[in-house]
Amino acid sequence: MTAACPRGGLAVALGMLLAVAAGCQQTPPPPARVLLVSLDTLRPDHLGAYGYGRPTSPKLDAFAKEGVVFEDVTSSAPWTLPAHATLFTGLYPSRHGLLTSSAKLAGEVATLASLLAANGFATAAVVNSNYLSKTFGLDRGFQKFRYVVESVKQCEPTHAVTDQALAWVRELGDARWFLFVHYYDVHSDYCSGPEYEREFVRPYDGHADGTTAQMQAFRQGRVAFAAADVQHLVDLYDAGIRQMDDELARLLAAVANDPGVLVVITSDHGEEFFEHGGVLHGRTQYQELVRVPLIMRGPGVPRGARVGTTASLVDVAPTILTAIGAPLPENLDGSDLAPTWRGGGAALGERYITSEADHNNAEPDVVRAVRHRRHTLHVDRLRGTSALFDLATDPHEQRDRTAADPDLASDLRAVLERFRSTRGTAGESVTLTPEQIERLRSLGYVR
């Protein structure tokens, strides 16, 4: 139990001495500012903070040592729109309704920005994806909002995103603010500056070029990739992470000396590099796609801590809201993660965590997965097939254990069936412009 700290006059000085002896710890004030950063398409196992051997992320690794690293976080979906809607609402795609790109977020669904604005925070967002633009309603609650148009052939960092974010940090100053910053730089095409490619790309004379168009052609059976080609794609991807790391450092430097800011860094999904025969993302729910980084630093967050408890993107919104002392909406799917770094949170590790809302398969939302402790079950609802994996002994999900443990597979399948019964409703229909459709096609999101 923490000792009480006396206040007032001579008692303060005496109390300070007694408190040191008794282990008294002052409770820090809640964060006055919140910076939430999403690094699109970033796999945690390609970061030094998560054990990667290549120096892709020295700045982010240094940041991680100043806060808490969550080692086992699952996204709610393997692509941008439903995953970010989860990040903003604390709800699974089945609950917030954005399982496809055909509708906006329903008006009755509260967002992190709207809730923070209601609690006196100035709110702003700069995003780098059409899926996060006003088209789909994820701008709700942001008083300042800018969409920087993404480019599939971009090789330079998206300075415009950082520049806008830095301008708002300066403008808002010491006020209470919430700033969301989204970077698309790691997303394909895999392309970065020559200094980064010289560091990470090994000699290669094959045909793989890292473009979304070529990887889409592979999906369609028009291009073949050998092991050397896939390794080249990984090299290009790693070079892009290193470039992104330098750009992220510009943003983090602006809040490095602010003791009142809570910084949360995460991603929406990962990327495939032939772990299960595929490339890009969106079609499956394997770990290479749904495992995401989550790193936090700020008031009340211990330095140098690591949390192994299973967590989900649904937990980010309630964790931020609880940190600032705001009441949580009813019926959230997520939970506050703070107990896990305080030595508690055992119940969080017992939850069933789901992933859904795939795309580019025969129809939307075909492959779903449920995670419980060390096991994950994948179900293809069209084929009627499923596969059970033990992540403790088979972290890359290569050995189906359904025959070895049919009761567990049956139990997890029943959990998924019950989960399907709790469906939300999306908002009004969305009609994409020809320009939006072409942009999404170039990025691999539209056939």
Coordinates of C-alpha atoms in Angstrom, one line a residue:
M1 CA 0.0 0.0 0.0
T2 CA 1.3 3.5 -0.8
A3 CA 1.9 5.7 2.2
A4 CA -0.2 9.0 2.4
C5 CA 1.8 12.1 1.7
P6 CA 1.2 14.9 4.2
R7 CA 0.6 18.5 3.0
G8 CA 1.2 22.0 4.3
G9 CA 3.9 23.9 6.1
L10 CA 6.6 22.2 8.1
A11 CA 4.7 18.9 7.7
V12 CA 5.5 18.9 4.0
A13 CA 9.3 18.9 4.6
L14 CA 9.0 16.3 7.4
G15 CA 6.5 14.3 5.4
M16 CA 8.9 14.2 2.4
L17 CA 11.6 12.7 4.6
L18 CA 9.2 10.2 6.1
A19 CA 7.7 9.4 2.7
V20 CA 11.1 8.5 1.3
A21 CA 11.6 6.1 4.1
A22 CA 8.1 4.7 3.8
G23 CA 8.2 4.4 0.0
C24 CA 5.6 7.1 -0.5
Q25 CA 5.0 7.8 -4.2
Q26 CA 3.2 10.9 -5.5
T27 CA 0.5 10.1 -8.0
P28 CA 1.2 12.1 -11.2
P29 CA -1.6 14.3 -12.5
P30 CA -3.5 12.8 -15.5
P31 CA -2.2 13.7 -19.0
A32 CA -3.1 17.1 -20.2
R33 CA -2.3 16.3 -23.8
V34 CA -2.5 13.1 -25.8
L35 CA -0.6 12.2 -29.0
L36 CA -1.9 9.1 -30.8
V37 CA 0.3 7.9 -33.7
S38 CA -0.7 5.2 -36.2
L39 CA 2.1 3.8 -38.4
D40 CA 0.1 2.0 -41.1
T41 CA 1.2 -1.5 -42.2
L42 CA 3.9 -1.8 -39.5
R43 CA 4.9 -5.2 -38.3
P44 CA 6.2 -5.3 -34.7
D45 CA 8.6 -8.1 -35.5
H46 CA 10.5 -5.8 -37.8
L47 CA 11.3 -3.4 -35.0
G48 CA 14.3 -3.5 -32.6
A49 CA 12.0 -3.0 -29.6
Y50 CA 10.3 -6.3 -30.5
G51 CA 13.6 -8.2 -31.1
Y52 CA 14.3 -7.6 -34.8
G53 CA 18.0 -7.9 -35.6
R54 CA 18.2 -5.2 -38.3
P55 CA 18.5 -1.6 -37.2
T56 CA 15.2 -0.5 -38.7
S57 CA 13.9 1.6 -35.8
P58 CA 16.6 3.2 -33.6
K59 CA 14.5 6.3 -32.7
L60 CA 11.3 4.3 -32.0
D61 CA 13.4 1.8 -29.9
A62 CA 14.8 4.6 -27.8
F63 CA 11.3 5.9 -27.3
A64 CA 10.1 2.4 -26.2
K65 CA 12.7 2.3 -23.4
E66 CA 11.1 5.4 -21.9
G67 CA 7.6 3.8 -21.6
V68 CA 5.7 0.5 -21.8
V69 CA 5.9 -2.0 -24.7
F70 CA 3.0 -4.3 -25.2
E71 CA 4.4 -7.4 -26.6
D72 CA 1.2 -9.3 -27.7
V73 CA -1.4 -7.0 -29.3
T74 CA -3.9 -8.1 -31.9
S75 CA -5.6 -5.9 -34.5
S76 CA -9.4 -6.3 -35.0
A77 CA -8.9 -6.5 -38.8
P78 CA -6.1 -6.9 -41.4
W79 CA -6.7 -3.6 -43.3
T80 CA -6.9 0.1 -42.7
L81 CA -10.6 1.1 -42.4
P82 CA -12.1 -1.3 -39.9
A83 CA -8.9 -1.4 -37.8
H84 CA -8.8 2.4 -37.4
A85 CA -12.5 2.5 -36.7
T86 CA -11.8 0.1 -33.9
L87 CA -8.9 2.3 -32.7
F88 CA -11.2 5.3 -32.5
T89 CA -14.2 3.5 -30.9
G90 CA -13.1 0.6 -28.7
L91 CA -15.4 -1.6 -30.7
Y92 CA -14.9 -4.6 -32.9
P93 CA -15.9 -4.1 -36.6
S94 CA -19.0 -6.2 -36.1
R95 CA -20.0 -3.6 -33.5
H96 CA -19.0 -0.3 -35.1
G97 CA -20.3 -1.5 -38.5
L98 CA -17.4 -0.7 -40.8
L99 CA -16.6 -4.1 -42.1
T100 CA -16.4 -2.9 -45.7
S101 CA -15.9 0.4 -47.5
S102 CA -19.6 0.7 -48.4
A103 CA -20.8 2.9 -45.5
K104 CA -19.9 5.6 -43.0
L105 CA -19.6 5.2 -39.2
A106 CA -23.0 5.4 -37.7
G107 CA -23.8 8.7 -36.0
E108 CA -24.6 7.1 -32.7
V109 CA -21.2 5.5 -32.3
A110 CA -19.0 7.6 -30.0
T111 CA -15.4 8.3 -31.1
L112 CA -12.3 8.9 -29.1
A113 CA -12.1 12.4 -30.5
S114 CA -15.7 13.3 -29.7
L115 CA -15.3 12.0 -26.2
L116 CA -12.1 13.9 -25.6
A117 CA -13.6 17.1 -27.0
A118 CA -16.6 16.6 -24.6
N119 CA -14.0 16.5 -21.8
G120 CA -12.5 19.8 -22.7
F121 CA -9.7 18.7 -25.1
A122 CA -8.9 20.6 -28.3
T123 CA -8.9 17.9 -31.0
A124 CA -6.9 17.7 -34.3
A125 CA -5.9 15.0 -36.8
V126 CA -3.7 14.8 -39.8
V127 CA -4.2 11.6 -41.8
N128 CA -2.6 10.0 -44.9
S129 CA -5.2 7.6 -46.2
N130 CA -8.5 8.0 -48.0
Y131 CA -10.0 5.5 -45.6
L132 CA -9.4 8.0 -42.8
S133 CA -10.8 10.9 -44.7
K134 CA -14.2 12.5 -44.1
T135 CA -15.7 10.0 -46.6
F136 CA -16.1 7.3 -43.9
G137 CA -16.9 9.4 -40.9
L138 CA -13.7 8.9 -38.9
D139 CA -13.2 12.7 -38.8
R140 CA -16.0 12.9 -36.3
G141 CA -15.0 14.9 -33.2
F142 CA -11.9 16.4 -34.7
Q143 CA -12.1 20.2 -34.6
K144 CA -9.1 20.5 -36.9
F145 CA -8.7 17.9 -39.6
R146 CA -6.4 17.5 -42.6
Y147 CA -6.2 14.7 -45.1
V148 CA -2.9 14.5 -46.9
V149 CA -3.5 12.5 -50.1
E150 CA -1.4 9.3 -50.2
S151 CA 0.6 8.3 -53.3
V152 CA 1.4 4.7 -54.2
K153 CA 4.7 5.7 -55.9
Q154 CA 6.0 7.9 -53.2
C155 CA 9.6 7.3 -52.1
E156 CA 10.3 10.3 -49.9
P157 CA 8.9 10.7 -46.4
T158 CA 5.5 12.4 -46.0
H159 CA 6.9 15.6 -44.5
A160 CA 3.5 17.3 -45.0
V161 CA 2.0 15.0 -42.3
T162 CA 4.7 15.9 -39.7
D163 CA 4.8 19.5 -40.7
Q164 CA 1.1 19.9 -40.1
A165 CA 1.2 18.0 -36.8
L166 CA 4.1 20.2 -35.6
A167 CA 2.3 23.3 -36.5
W168 CA -0.7 22.3 -34.4
V169 CA 1.5 21.3 -31.5
R170 CA 3.0 24.8 -31.5
E171 CA -0.4 26.4 -32.0
L172 CA -2.1 24.5 -29.1
G173 CA 0.8 24.9 -26.8
D174 CA 0.0 24.1 -23.2
A175 CA -3.7 23.7 -23.7
R176 CA -5.4 20.4 -23.2
W177 CA -5.2 18.7 -26.7
F178 CA -5.6 15.4 -28.5
L179 CA -3.7 15.0 -31.7
F180 CA -4.0 12.0 -34.0
V181 CA -1.2 11.5 -36.6
H182 CA -1.3 8.9 -39.3
Y183 CA 1.6 7.9 -41.5
Y184 CA 1.2 5.7 -44.7
D185 CA 4.9 5.6 -45.5
V186 CA 5.5 1.9 -44.8
H187 CA 2.6 0.8 -47.0
S188 CA 3.4 -0.4 -50.5
D189 CA 4.8 0.6 -52.9
Y190 CA 8.0 -0.3 -50.9
C191 CA 10.1 2.6 -51.8
S192 CA 12.4 4.9 -49.8
G193 CA 15.4 7.2 -50.3
P194 CA 18.7 5.8 -51.7
E195 CA 20.6 6.2 -48.4
Y196 CA 18.1 3.8 -46.7
E197 CA 18.0 1.3 -49.5
R198 CA 21.8 1.2 -49.6
E199 CA 21.8 0.3 -45.9
F200 CA 19.1 -2.4 -46.1
V201 CA 18.8 -3.8 -49.6
R202 CA 21.2 -6.6 -50.4
P203 CA 22.5 -7.3 -54.0
Y204 CA 19.7 -8.6 -56.1
D205 CA 19.2 -9.1 -59.8
G206 CA 15.6 -10.5 -59.9
H207 CA 12.3 -8.9 -61.1
A208 CA 10.6 -8.1 -57.8
D209 CA 10.2 -4.3 -57.5
G210 CA 8.1 -3.7 -54.4
T211 CA 5.2 -2.1 -56.2
T212 CA 1.6 -2.8 -55.2
A213 CA 0.8 -3.5 -58.9
Q214 CA 3.3 -6.3 -59.2
M215 CA 2.2 -7.9 -55.9
Q216 CA -1.4 -7.7 -57.0
A217 CA -0.3 -9.4 -60.2
F218 CA 1.2 -12.2 -58.1
R219 CA -2.1 -12.6 -56.3
Q220 CA -3.8 -12.9 -59.7
G221 CA -1.3 -15.6 -60.8
R222 CA 0.3 -13.4 -63.5
V223 CA 3.7 -13.1 -61.7
A224 CA 5.8 -15.7 -59.8
F225 CA 8.0 -15.0 -56.8
A226 CA 10.9 -17.2 -55.6
A227 CA 12.5 -17.0 -52.2
A228 CA 15.1 -14.5 -53.3
D229 CA 12.3 -12.2 -54.6
V230 CA 10.5 -12.3 -51.3
Q231 CA 13.7 -11.6 -49.4
H232 CA 14.2 -8.5 -51.7
L233 CA 10.7 -7.3 -50.8
V234 CA 11.5 -7.7 -47.1
D235 CA 14.7 -5.6 -47.7
L236 CA 12.7 -2.9 -49.4
Y237 CA 10.1 -2.9 -46.6
D238 CA 12.8 -2.7 -43.9
A239 CA 14.4 0.3 -45.7
G240 CA 11.0 2.0 -45.6
I241 CA 10.7 1.5 -41.9
R242 CA 14.1 3.0 -41.3
Q243 CA 13.1 6.1 -43.3
M244 CA 9.8 6.3 -41.4
D245 CA 11.7 6.1 -38.1
D246 CA 13.7 9.3 -38.9
E247 CA 10.4 11.1 -39.9
L248 CA 8.7 9.9 -36.7
A249 CA 11.7 11.3 -34.7
R250 CA 10.8 14.8 -35.9
L251 CA 7.4 14.5 -34.4
L252 CA 8.5 12.9 -31.1
A253 CA 11.1 15.6 -30.6
A254 CA 8.4 18.2 -30.3
V255 CA 6.9 16.6 -27.2
A256 CA 10.0 15.0 -25.7
N257 CA 10.2 17.6 -22.9
D258 CA 6.5 17.9 -22.2
P259 CA 5.8 15.9 -18.9
G260 CA 2.1 16.3 -19.5
V261 CA 1.7 14.5 -22.8
L262 CA 0.7 10.8 -23.1
V263 CA 2.1 9.4 -26.4
V264 CA 0.6 6.2 -27.8
I265 CA 2.2 4.6 -30.9
T266 CA 0.6 1.7 -32.7
S267 CA -0.4 0.3 -36.2
D268 CA -3.5 -1.0 -37.8
H269 CA -2.1 -4.2 -39.3
G270 CA 1.0 -5.9 -40.6
E271 CA 2.1 -7.3 -44.0
E272 CA 2.6 -10.7 -45.5
F273 CA 5.9 -11.9 -46.8
F274 CA 5.0 -15.5 -47.9
E275 CA 4.6 -16.8 -44.3
H276 CA 1.4 -18.4 -45.7
G277 CA 2.1 -18.0 -49.4
G278 CA 0.8 -14.5 -49.8
V279 CA 1.9 -10.8 -50.0
L280 CA 0.3 -7.5 -49.0
H281 CA -2.5 -7.7 -46.5
G282 CA -6.2 -7.9 -46.0
R283 CA -7.1 -11.5 -46.8
T284 CA -6.1 -13.5 -43.8
Q285 CA -5.9 -13.2 -40.0
Y286 CA -2.5 -14.8 -39.4
Q287 CA 0.0 -13.2 -36.9
E288 CA 2.0 -11.5 -39.7
L289 CA -1.1 -9.4 -40.4
V290 CA -3.0 -9.0 -37.1
R291 CA -0.1 -8.6 -34.6
V292 CA 0.6 -4.9 -34.1
P293 CA 3.0 -2.8 -32.0
L294 CA 1.7 -0.8 -29.1
I295 CA 4.0 1.5 -27.1
M296 CA 3.0 4.2 -24.6
R297 CA 4.9 6.9 -22.7
G298 CA 3.7 9.6 -20.4
P299 CA 2.2 10.5 -17.0
G300 CA 1.6 7.4 -14.9
V301 CA 3.4 5.1 -17.4
P302 CA 6.5 3.4 -16.0
R303 CA 9.8 3.5 -17.9
G304 CA 11.3 0.5 -19.5
A305 CA 8.3 -1.8 -18.8
R306 CA 7.1 -4.7 -21.0
V307 CA 3.7 -6.3 -20.8
G308 CA 3.1 -9.8 -22.1
T309 CA -0.7 -9.9 -21.4
T310 CA -2.7 -10.4 -24.6
A311 CA -4.3 -7.1 -25.7
S312 CA -6.2 -5.7 -28.7
L313 CA -6.7 -2.5 -30.6
V314 CA -10.1 -2.3 -28.9
D315 CA -8.2 -1.5 -25.7
V316 CA -6.5 1.7 -26.9
A317 CA -9.5 4.1 -26.7
P318 CA -10.6 3.0 -23.2
T319 CA -6.9 3.1 -22.0
I320 CA -6.6 6.8 -23.1
L321 CA -10.0 7.8 -21.8
T322 CA -9.3 6.2 -18.4
A323 CA -5.9 7.9 -18.2
I324 CA -7.4 11.4 -18.6
G325 CA -10.2 10.6 -16.1
A326 CA -13.0 10.5 -18.6
P327 CA -16.0 8.2 -18.1
L328 CA -16.2 5.3 -20.5
P329 CA -19.2 4.7 -22.8
E330 CA -21.2 1.7 -22.0
N331 CA -20.7 -1.6 -23.8
L332 CA -17.2 -1.0 -25.1
D333 CA -15.4 -4.2 -26.3
G334 CA -12.1 -2.9 -25.0
S335 CA -10.6 -2.4 -21.5
D336 CA -8.2 -0.1 -19.8
L337 CA -4.7 -1.7 -20.0
A338 CA -3.1 0.3 -17.1
P339 CA -3.6 -2.6 -14.6
T340 CA -1.3 -4.8 -16.7
W341 CA 1.7 -2.5 -16.1
R342 CA 0.8 -2.2 -12.4
G343 CA 1.2 -6.0 -11.9
G344 CA -2.5 -6.8 -12.4
G345 CA -4.9 -7.2 -15.2
A346 CA -5.0 -11.0 -15.1
A347 CA -8.6 -11.1 -16.4
L348 CA -7.5 -9.3 -19.5
G349 CA -5.3 -12.2 -20.5
E350 CA -8.3 -14.5 -20.2
R351 CA -10.4 -12.7 -22.8
Y352 CA -11.4 -14.0 -26.2
I353 CA -9.9 -11.6 -28.8
T354 CA -11.3 -11.6 -32.3
S355 CA -10.2 -10.5 -35.8
E356 CA -12.6 -10.1 -38.7
A357 CA -13.6 -8.0 -41.7
D358 CA -11.1 -9.3 -44.3
H359 CA -11.3 -8.0 -47.9
N360 CA -10.4 -9.0 -51.4
N361 CA -11.5 -12.6 -50.9
A362 CA -14.6 -14.0 -52.7
E363 CA -16.7 -11.7 -50.7
P364 CA -16.1 -9.4 -47.6
D365 CA -15.6 -10.8 -44.1
V366 CA -14.9 -14.4 -45.0
V367 CA -12.0 -15.4 -42.7
R368 CA -12.3 -14.7 -39.0
A369 CA -10.1 -15.6 -36.1
V370 CA -10.4 -15.9 -32.3
R371 CA -7.5 -15.8 -29.9
H372 CA -7.6 -17.2 -26.3
R373 CA -4.4 -17.3 -24.3
R374 CA -1.9 -19.1 -26.5
H375 CA -4.3 -20.6 -29.0
T376 CA -5.9 -19.1 -32.1
L377 CA -8.6 -20.5 -34.4
H378 CA -9.1 -19.4 -38.0
V379 CA -12.5 -20.1 -39.6
D380 CA -13.4 -19.7 -43.3
R381 CA -17.1 -19.3 -43.3
L382 CA -17.5 -20.0 -47.0
R383 CA -15.5 -23.1 -47.2
G384 CA -16.6 -24.3 -43.8
T385 CA -13.0 -25.0 -42.8
S386 CA -11.0 -24.1 -39.7
A387 CA -7.5 -24.4 -38.3
L388 CA -6.3 -24.3 -34.7
F389 CA -2.8 -23.2 -33.8
D390 CA -0.7 -23.1 -30.6
L391 CA 1.2 -19.8 -30.7
A392 CA 3.5 -20.9 -27.8
T393 CA 5.0 -23.8 -29.7
D394 CA 4.1 -22.6 -33.3
P395 CA 4.2 -18.8 -33.4
H396 CA 4.2 -18.8 -37.2
E397 CA 1.0 -20.8 -37.3
Q398 CA 2.2 -23.7 -39.5
R399 CA 0.8 -26.8 -37.7
D400 CA -3.0 -27.2 -37.5
R401 CA -3.8 -28.9 -34.1
T402 CA -7.5 -29.4 -34.8
A403 CA -7.2 -33.2 -34.9
A404 CA -5.0 -33.2 -31.7
D405 CA -7.4 -31.0 -29.7
P406 CA -10.9 -31.2 -31.3
D407 CA -12.7 -30.1 -28.1
L408 CA -10.7 -26.8 -27.9
A409 CA -11.3 -26.2 -31.7
S410 CA -15.0 -26.8 -31.2
D411 CA -15.2 -24.4 -28.2
L412 CA -13.4 -21.6 -30.0
R413 CA -15.6 -22.0 -33.0
A414 CA -18.6 -21.7 -30.8
V415 CA -17.2 -18.5 -29.4
L416 CA -16.9 -17.1 -32.9
E417 CA -20.5 -18.1 -33.7
R418 CA -21.7 -16.3 -30.5
F419 CA -19.6 -13.2 -31.5
R420 CA -21.3 -13.0 -34.8
S421 CA -24.7 -12.6 -33.1
T422 CA -23.7 -9.2 -31.7
R423 CA -23.8 -7.1 -34.8
G424 CA -23.8 -3.3 -35.1
T425 CA -25.2 -1.2 -37.9
A426 CA -23.1 1.0 -40.2
G427 CA -24.3 4.5 -41.1
E428 CA -25.3 5.9 -44.4
S429 CA -24.0 4.4 -47.6
V430 CA -20.9 5.7 -49.2
T431 CA -20.5 6.3 -52.9
L432 CA -16.8 6.6 -53.9
T433 CA -15.8 8.9 -56.7
P434 CA -14.0 7.5 -59.7
E435 CA -10.8 9.2 -58.4
Q436 CA -11.2 7.5 -55.0
I437 CA -11.8 4.1 -56.6
E438 CA -8.7 4.4 -58.8
R439 CA -6.6 5.5 -55.9
L440 CA -7.8 2.6 -53.8
R441 CA -7.2 0.2 -56.7
S442 CA -3.6 1.4 -57.0
L443 CA -3.1 0.7 -53.3
G444 CA -4.5 -2.8 -53.6
Y445 CA -7.8 -2.3 -51.9
V446 CA -10.1 -2.5 -54.9
R447 CA -9.9 -5.3 -57.5

